[in-house]
Coordinates of C-alpha atoms and ligand atoms in Angstrom, one line a residue:
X1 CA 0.0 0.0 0.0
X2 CA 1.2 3.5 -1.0
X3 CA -1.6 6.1 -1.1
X4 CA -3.5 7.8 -3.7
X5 CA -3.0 11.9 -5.2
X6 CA -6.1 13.4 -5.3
X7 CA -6.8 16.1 -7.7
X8 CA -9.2 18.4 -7.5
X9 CA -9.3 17.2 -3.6
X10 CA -11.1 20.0 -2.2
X11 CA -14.1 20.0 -5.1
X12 CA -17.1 18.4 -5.2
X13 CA -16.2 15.1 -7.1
X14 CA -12.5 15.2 -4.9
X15 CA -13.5 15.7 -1.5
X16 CA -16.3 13.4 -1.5
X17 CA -13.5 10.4 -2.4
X18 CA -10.8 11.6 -0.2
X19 CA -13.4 10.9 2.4
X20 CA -14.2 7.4 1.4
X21 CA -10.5 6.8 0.9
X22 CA -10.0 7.5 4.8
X23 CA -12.6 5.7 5.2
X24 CA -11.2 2.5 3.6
X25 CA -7.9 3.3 5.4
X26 CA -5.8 4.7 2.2
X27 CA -3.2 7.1 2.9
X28 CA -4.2 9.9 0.6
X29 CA -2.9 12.9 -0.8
X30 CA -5.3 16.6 -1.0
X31 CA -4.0 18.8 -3.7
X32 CA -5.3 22.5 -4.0
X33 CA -3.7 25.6 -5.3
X34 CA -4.5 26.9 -1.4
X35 CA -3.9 23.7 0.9
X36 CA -5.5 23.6 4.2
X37 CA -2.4 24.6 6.6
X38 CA -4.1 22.6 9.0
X39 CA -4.3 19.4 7.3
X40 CA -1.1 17.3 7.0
X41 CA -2.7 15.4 3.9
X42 CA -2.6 18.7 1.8
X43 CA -0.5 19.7 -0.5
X44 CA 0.1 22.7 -3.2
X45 CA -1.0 21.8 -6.5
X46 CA -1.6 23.7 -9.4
X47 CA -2.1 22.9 -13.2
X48 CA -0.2 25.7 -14.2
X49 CA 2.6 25.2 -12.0
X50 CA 4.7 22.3 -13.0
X51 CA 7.5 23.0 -10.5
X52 CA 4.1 21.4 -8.0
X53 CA 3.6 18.4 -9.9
X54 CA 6.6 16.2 -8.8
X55 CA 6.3 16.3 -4.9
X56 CA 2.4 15.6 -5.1
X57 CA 3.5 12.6 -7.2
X58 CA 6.5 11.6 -4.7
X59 CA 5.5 8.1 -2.9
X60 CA 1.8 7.6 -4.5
X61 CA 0.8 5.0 -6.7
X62 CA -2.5 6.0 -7.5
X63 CA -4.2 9.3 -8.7
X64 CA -7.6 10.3 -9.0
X65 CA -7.3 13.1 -11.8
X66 CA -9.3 16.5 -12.1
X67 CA -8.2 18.1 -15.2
X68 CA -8.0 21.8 -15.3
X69 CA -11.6 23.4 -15.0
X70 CA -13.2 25.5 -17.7
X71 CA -10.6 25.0 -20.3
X72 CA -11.0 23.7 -24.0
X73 CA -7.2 22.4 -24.3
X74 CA -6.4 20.5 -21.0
X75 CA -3.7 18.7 -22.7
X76 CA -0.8 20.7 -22.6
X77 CA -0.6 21.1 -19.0
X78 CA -1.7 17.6 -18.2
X79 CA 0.6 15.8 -20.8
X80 CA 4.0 16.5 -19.1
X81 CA 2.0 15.4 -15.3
X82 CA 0.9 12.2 -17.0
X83 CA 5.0 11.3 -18.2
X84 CA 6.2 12.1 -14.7
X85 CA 3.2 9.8 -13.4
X86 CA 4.5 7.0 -16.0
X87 CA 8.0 7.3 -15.2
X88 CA 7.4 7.7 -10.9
X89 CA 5.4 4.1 -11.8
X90 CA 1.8 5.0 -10.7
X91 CA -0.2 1.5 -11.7
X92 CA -3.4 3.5 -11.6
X93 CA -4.9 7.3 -12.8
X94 CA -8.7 7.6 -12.7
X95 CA -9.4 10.4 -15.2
X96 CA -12.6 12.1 -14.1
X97 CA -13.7 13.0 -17.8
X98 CA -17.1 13.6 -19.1
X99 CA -19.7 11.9 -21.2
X100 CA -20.2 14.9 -23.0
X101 CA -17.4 15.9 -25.6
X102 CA -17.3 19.3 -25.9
X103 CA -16.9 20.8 -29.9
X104 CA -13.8 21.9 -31.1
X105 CA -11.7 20.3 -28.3
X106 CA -9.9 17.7 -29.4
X107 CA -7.5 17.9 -26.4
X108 CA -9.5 16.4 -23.7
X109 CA -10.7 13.1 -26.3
X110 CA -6.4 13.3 -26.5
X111 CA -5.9 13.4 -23.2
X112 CA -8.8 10.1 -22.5
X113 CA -7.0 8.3 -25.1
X114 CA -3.3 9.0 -23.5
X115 CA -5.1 7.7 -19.8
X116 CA -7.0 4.4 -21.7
X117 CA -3.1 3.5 -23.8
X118 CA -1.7 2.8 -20.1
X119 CA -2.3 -0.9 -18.8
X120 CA -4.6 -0.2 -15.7
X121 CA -5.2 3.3 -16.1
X122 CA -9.1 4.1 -16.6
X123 CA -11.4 7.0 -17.7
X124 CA -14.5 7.5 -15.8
X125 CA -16.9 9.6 -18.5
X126 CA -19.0 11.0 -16.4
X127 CA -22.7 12.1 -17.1
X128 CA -24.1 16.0 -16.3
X129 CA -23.4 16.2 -12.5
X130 CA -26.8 16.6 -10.3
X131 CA -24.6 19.0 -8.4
X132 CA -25.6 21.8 -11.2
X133 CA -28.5 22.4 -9.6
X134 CA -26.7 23.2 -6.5
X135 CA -24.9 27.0 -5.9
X136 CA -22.6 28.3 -6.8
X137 CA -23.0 26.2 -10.3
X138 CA -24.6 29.1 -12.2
X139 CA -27.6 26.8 -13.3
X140 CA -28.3 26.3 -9.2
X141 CA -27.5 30.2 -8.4
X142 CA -30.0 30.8 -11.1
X143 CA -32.8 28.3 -10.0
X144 CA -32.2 29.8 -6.6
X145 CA -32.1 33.5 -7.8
X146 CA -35.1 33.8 -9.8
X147 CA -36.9 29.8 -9.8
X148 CA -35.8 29.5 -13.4
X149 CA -34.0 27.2 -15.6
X150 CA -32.9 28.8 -18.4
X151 CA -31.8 26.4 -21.6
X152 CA -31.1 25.6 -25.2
X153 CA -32.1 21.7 -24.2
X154 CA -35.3 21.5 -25.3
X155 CA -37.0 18.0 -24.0
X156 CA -33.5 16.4 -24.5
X157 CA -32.7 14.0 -21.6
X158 CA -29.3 13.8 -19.5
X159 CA -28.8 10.7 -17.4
X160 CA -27.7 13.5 -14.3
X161 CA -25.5 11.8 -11.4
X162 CA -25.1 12.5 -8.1
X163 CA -21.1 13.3 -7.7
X164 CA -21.2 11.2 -4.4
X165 CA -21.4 8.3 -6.9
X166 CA -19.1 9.5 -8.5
X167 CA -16.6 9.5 -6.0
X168 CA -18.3 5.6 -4.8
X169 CA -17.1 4.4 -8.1
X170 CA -13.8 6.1 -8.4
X171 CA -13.2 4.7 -4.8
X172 CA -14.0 1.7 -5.6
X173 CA -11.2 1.5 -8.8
X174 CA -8.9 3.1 -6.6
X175 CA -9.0 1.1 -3.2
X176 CA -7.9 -1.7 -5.8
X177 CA -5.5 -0.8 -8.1
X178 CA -5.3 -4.5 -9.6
X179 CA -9.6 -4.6 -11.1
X180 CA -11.7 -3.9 -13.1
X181 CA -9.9 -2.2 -15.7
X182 CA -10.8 -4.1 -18.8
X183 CA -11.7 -1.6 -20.8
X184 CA -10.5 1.8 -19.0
X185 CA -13.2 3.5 -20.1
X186 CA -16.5 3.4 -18.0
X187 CA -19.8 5.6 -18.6
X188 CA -20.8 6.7 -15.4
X189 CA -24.7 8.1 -15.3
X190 CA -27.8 8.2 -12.6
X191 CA -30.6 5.9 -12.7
X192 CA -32.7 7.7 -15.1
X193 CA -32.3 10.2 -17.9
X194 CA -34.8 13.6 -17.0
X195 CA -35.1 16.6 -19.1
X196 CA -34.8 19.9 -17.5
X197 CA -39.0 20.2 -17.5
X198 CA -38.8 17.0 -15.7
X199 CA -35.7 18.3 -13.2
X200 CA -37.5 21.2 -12.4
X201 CA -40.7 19.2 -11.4
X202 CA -38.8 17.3 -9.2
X203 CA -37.8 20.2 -7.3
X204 CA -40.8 21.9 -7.1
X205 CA -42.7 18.7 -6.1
X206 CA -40.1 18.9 -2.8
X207 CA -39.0 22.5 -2.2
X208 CA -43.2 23.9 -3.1
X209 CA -41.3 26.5 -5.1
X210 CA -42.4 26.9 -8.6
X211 CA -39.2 26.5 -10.9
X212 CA -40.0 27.8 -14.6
X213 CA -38.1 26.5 -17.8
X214 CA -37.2 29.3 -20.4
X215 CA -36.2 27.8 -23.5
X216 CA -34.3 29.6 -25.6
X217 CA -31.4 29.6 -28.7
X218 CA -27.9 28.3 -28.6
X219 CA -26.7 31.8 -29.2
X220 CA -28.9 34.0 -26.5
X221 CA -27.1 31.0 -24.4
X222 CA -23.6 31.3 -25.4
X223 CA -24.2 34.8 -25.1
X224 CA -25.8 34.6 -21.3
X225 CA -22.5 32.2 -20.5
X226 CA -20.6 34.9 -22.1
X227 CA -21.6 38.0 -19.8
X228 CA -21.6 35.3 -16.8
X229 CA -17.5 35.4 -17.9
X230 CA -17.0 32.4 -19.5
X231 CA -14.2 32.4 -21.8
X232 CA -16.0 33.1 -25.1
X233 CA -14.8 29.4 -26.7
X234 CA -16.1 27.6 -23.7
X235 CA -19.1 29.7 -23.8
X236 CA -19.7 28.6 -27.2
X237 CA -18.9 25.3 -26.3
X238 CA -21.3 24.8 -23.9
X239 CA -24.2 26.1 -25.9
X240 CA -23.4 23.7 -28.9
X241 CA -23.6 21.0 -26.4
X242 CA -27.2 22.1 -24.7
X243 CA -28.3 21.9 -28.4
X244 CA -27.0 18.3 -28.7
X245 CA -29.2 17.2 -25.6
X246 CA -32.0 18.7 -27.5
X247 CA -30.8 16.1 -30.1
X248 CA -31.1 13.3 -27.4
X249 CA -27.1 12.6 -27.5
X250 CA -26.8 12.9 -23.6
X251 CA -30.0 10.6 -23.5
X252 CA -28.5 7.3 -22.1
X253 CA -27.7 5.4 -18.9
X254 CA -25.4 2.8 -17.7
X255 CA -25.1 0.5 -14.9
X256 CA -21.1 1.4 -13.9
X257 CA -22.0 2.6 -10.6
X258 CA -24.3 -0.4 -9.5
X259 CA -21.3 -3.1 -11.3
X260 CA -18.3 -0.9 -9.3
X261 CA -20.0 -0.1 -6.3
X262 CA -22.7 -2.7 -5.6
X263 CA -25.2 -0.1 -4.9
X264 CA -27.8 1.6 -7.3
X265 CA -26.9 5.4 -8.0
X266 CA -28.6 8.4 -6.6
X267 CA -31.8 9.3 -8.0
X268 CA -32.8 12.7 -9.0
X269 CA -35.6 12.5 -6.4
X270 CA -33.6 12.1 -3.3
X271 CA -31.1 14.2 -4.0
X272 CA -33.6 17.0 -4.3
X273 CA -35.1 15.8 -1.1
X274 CA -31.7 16.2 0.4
X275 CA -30.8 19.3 -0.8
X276 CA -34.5 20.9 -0.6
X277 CA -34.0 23.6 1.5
X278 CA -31.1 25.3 -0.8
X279 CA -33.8 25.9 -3.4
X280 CA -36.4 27.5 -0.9
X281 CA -36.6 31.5 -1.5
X282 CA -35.0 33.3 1.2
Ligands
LIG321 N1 -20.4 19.6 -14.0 C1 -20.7 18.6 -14.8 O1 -21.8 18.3 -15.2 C2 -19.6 17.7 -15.3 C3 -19.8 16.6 -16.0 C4 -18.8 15.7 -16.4 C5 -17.5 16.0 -16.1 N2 -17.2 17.2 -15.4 C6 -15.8 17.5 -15.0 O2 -15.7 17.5 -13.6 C7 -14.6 18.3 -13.3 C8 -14.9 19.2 -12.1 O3 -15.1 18.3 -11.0 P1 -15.8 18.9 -9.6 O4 -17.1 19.5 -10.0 O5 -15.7 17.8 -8.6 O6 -14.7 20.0 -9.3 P2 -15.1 21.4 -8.6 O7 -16.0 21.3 -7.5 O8 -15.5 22.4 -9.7 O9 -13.7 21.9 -8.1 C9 -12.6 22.1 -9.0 C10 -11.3 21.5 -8.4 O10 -10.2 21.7 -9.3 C11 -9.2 22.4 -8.6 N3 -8.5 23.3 -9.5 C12 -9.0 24.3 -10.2 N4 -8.1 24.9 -10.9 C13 -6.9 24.3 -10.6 C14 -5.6 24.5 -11.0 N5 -5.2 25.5 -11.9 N6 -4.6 23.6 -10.6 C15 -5.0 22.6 -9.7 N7 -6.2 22.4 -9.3 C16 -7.2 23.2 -9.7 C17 -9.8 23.1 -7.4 O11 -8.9 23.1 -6.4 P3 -8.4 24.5 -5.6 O12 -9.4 25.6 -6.0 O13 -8.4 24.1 -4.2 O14 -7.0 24.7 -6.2 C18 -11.0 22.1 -7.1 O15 -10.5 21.1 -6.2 C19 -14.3 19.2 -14.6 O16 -13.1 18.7 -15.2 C20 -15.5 18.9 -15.4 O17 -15.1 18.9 -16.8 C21 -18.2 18.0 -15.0

């Protein structure tokens, strides 16, 4: 046993599995750009940084990977981390990458490929994260600001998960670096596949709040992400790929999380029930 470099260990998808880690008893590793000074787990990270990258690696043979947020070209940051990672002899990298390819980025299907071509290395592609609905996702500060839901989706269904399940699954590939790695590539979705009509139901079925959908184009959207201050590309980006749920090309679901974990994923209901007070009007 050696331990496991968390990525993105103080977001959503991170924190959740350096919890579970402890819990199994894995040393692990917590890298942030701001580390807790108070934690002895934690350690400064940051993408942009390379002179960072080789003592987070030092001593772990495992690393859950969060590639740099809101960027179109992860690639040539990640590339040189993943060669160190190779050459320090890590036997496993969970890639947290998504189900949804985003157009004109060629870099992060690159950078899947370059995690999948090492024996025992793995890609989880995860479905549109539950946690959206949640603040300070702009999507949750919206639904929480105003009771709408604003989208170029149409009816088109996403098969949302909870990132707790996630994190179960990664956990689960990580606790044993030897398994399950046939493939190295795993679709990770809920239960179910909802539309945003039928998202919005959900929570105003538990919160008593009426949340509105407002459809609208791709380009009032990439414009809306735009003055939010998103990078015009990734603005763009994300717009194309609302209009390719309203094409039903997010409209799918898998049983990875119930095969890895042995327990059904989240649905959308309870984690609305869980979360129901966050959408109640203050
Ligand atoms: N939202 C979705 O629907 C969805 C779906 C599929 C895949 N994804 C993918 O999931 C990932 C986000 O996961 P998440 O939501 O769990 O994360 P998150 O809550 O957004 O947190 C982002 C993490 O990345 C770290 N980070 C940001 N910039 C960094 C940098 N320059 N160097 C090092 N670390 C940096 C942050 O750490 P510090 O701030 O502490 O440094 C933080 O731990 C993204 O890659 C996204 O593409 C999202």
């Amino acid at each position: 046993v050696t331990g496991v470099l968390v990525t993105g260990g103080t977001g959503k998808t991170g924190a959740a599995l350096v919890g579970r880690l402890r819990g199994a008893g894995l040393p692990v590793r917590i890298a942030s750009r701001h580390p807790a000074t108070a934690d002895p787990d934690a350690i400064r990270f940051d993408w942009g940084d390379p002179s960072t990258h080789e003592a987070a690696l030092r001593g772990m043979d495992r690393v859950f990977l969060v590639p740099p947020v809101e960027s179109v070209d992860p690639l040539p940051l990640v590339e040189p981390f993943l060669r160190r990672a190779r050459r320090s002899g890590v036997r496993r990298v969970v890639l947290l990458g998504s189900a949804i390819v985003l157009p004109n980025a060629p870099s992060a299907l690159e950078l899947a490929a370059q995690v999948r071509a090492e024996p025992g290395w793995v890609v989880l592609r995860a479905s549109g994260f539950m946690q959206n609905f949640l603040r300070p996702h702009p999507l949750g500060d919206r639904i929480h600001r105003l009771g709408e839901i604003r989208t170029a989706a149409g009816d088109g269904r996403v098969g949302w998960i909870d990132v707790r399940d996630i994190a179960a699954s990664a956990a689960a590939l990580l606790e044993d670096p030897e398994v399950r790695a046939e493939d190295g590539d795993f679709l990770l979705t809920g239960p179910e596949s909802l539309s945003y009509g039928d998202t919005a139901e959900a929570i105003t079925v538990h919160t008593g709040r009426r949340i509105r959908v407002r459809r609208i184009e791709p380009d009032e959207q990439a414009a809306a992400y735009r003055a939010a201050g998103l990078p015009a590309g990734f603005a763009a980006a994300l717009a194309t790929v609302e209009d390719g749920i309203r094409r039903g090309r997010e409209d799918r679901v898998s049983t990875t999380v119930l095969d890895l974990t042995g327990r059904p994923p989240r649905t959308f209901a309870r984690f609305v029930s869980e979360h129901a007070n966050e959408w109640r009007a203050n």
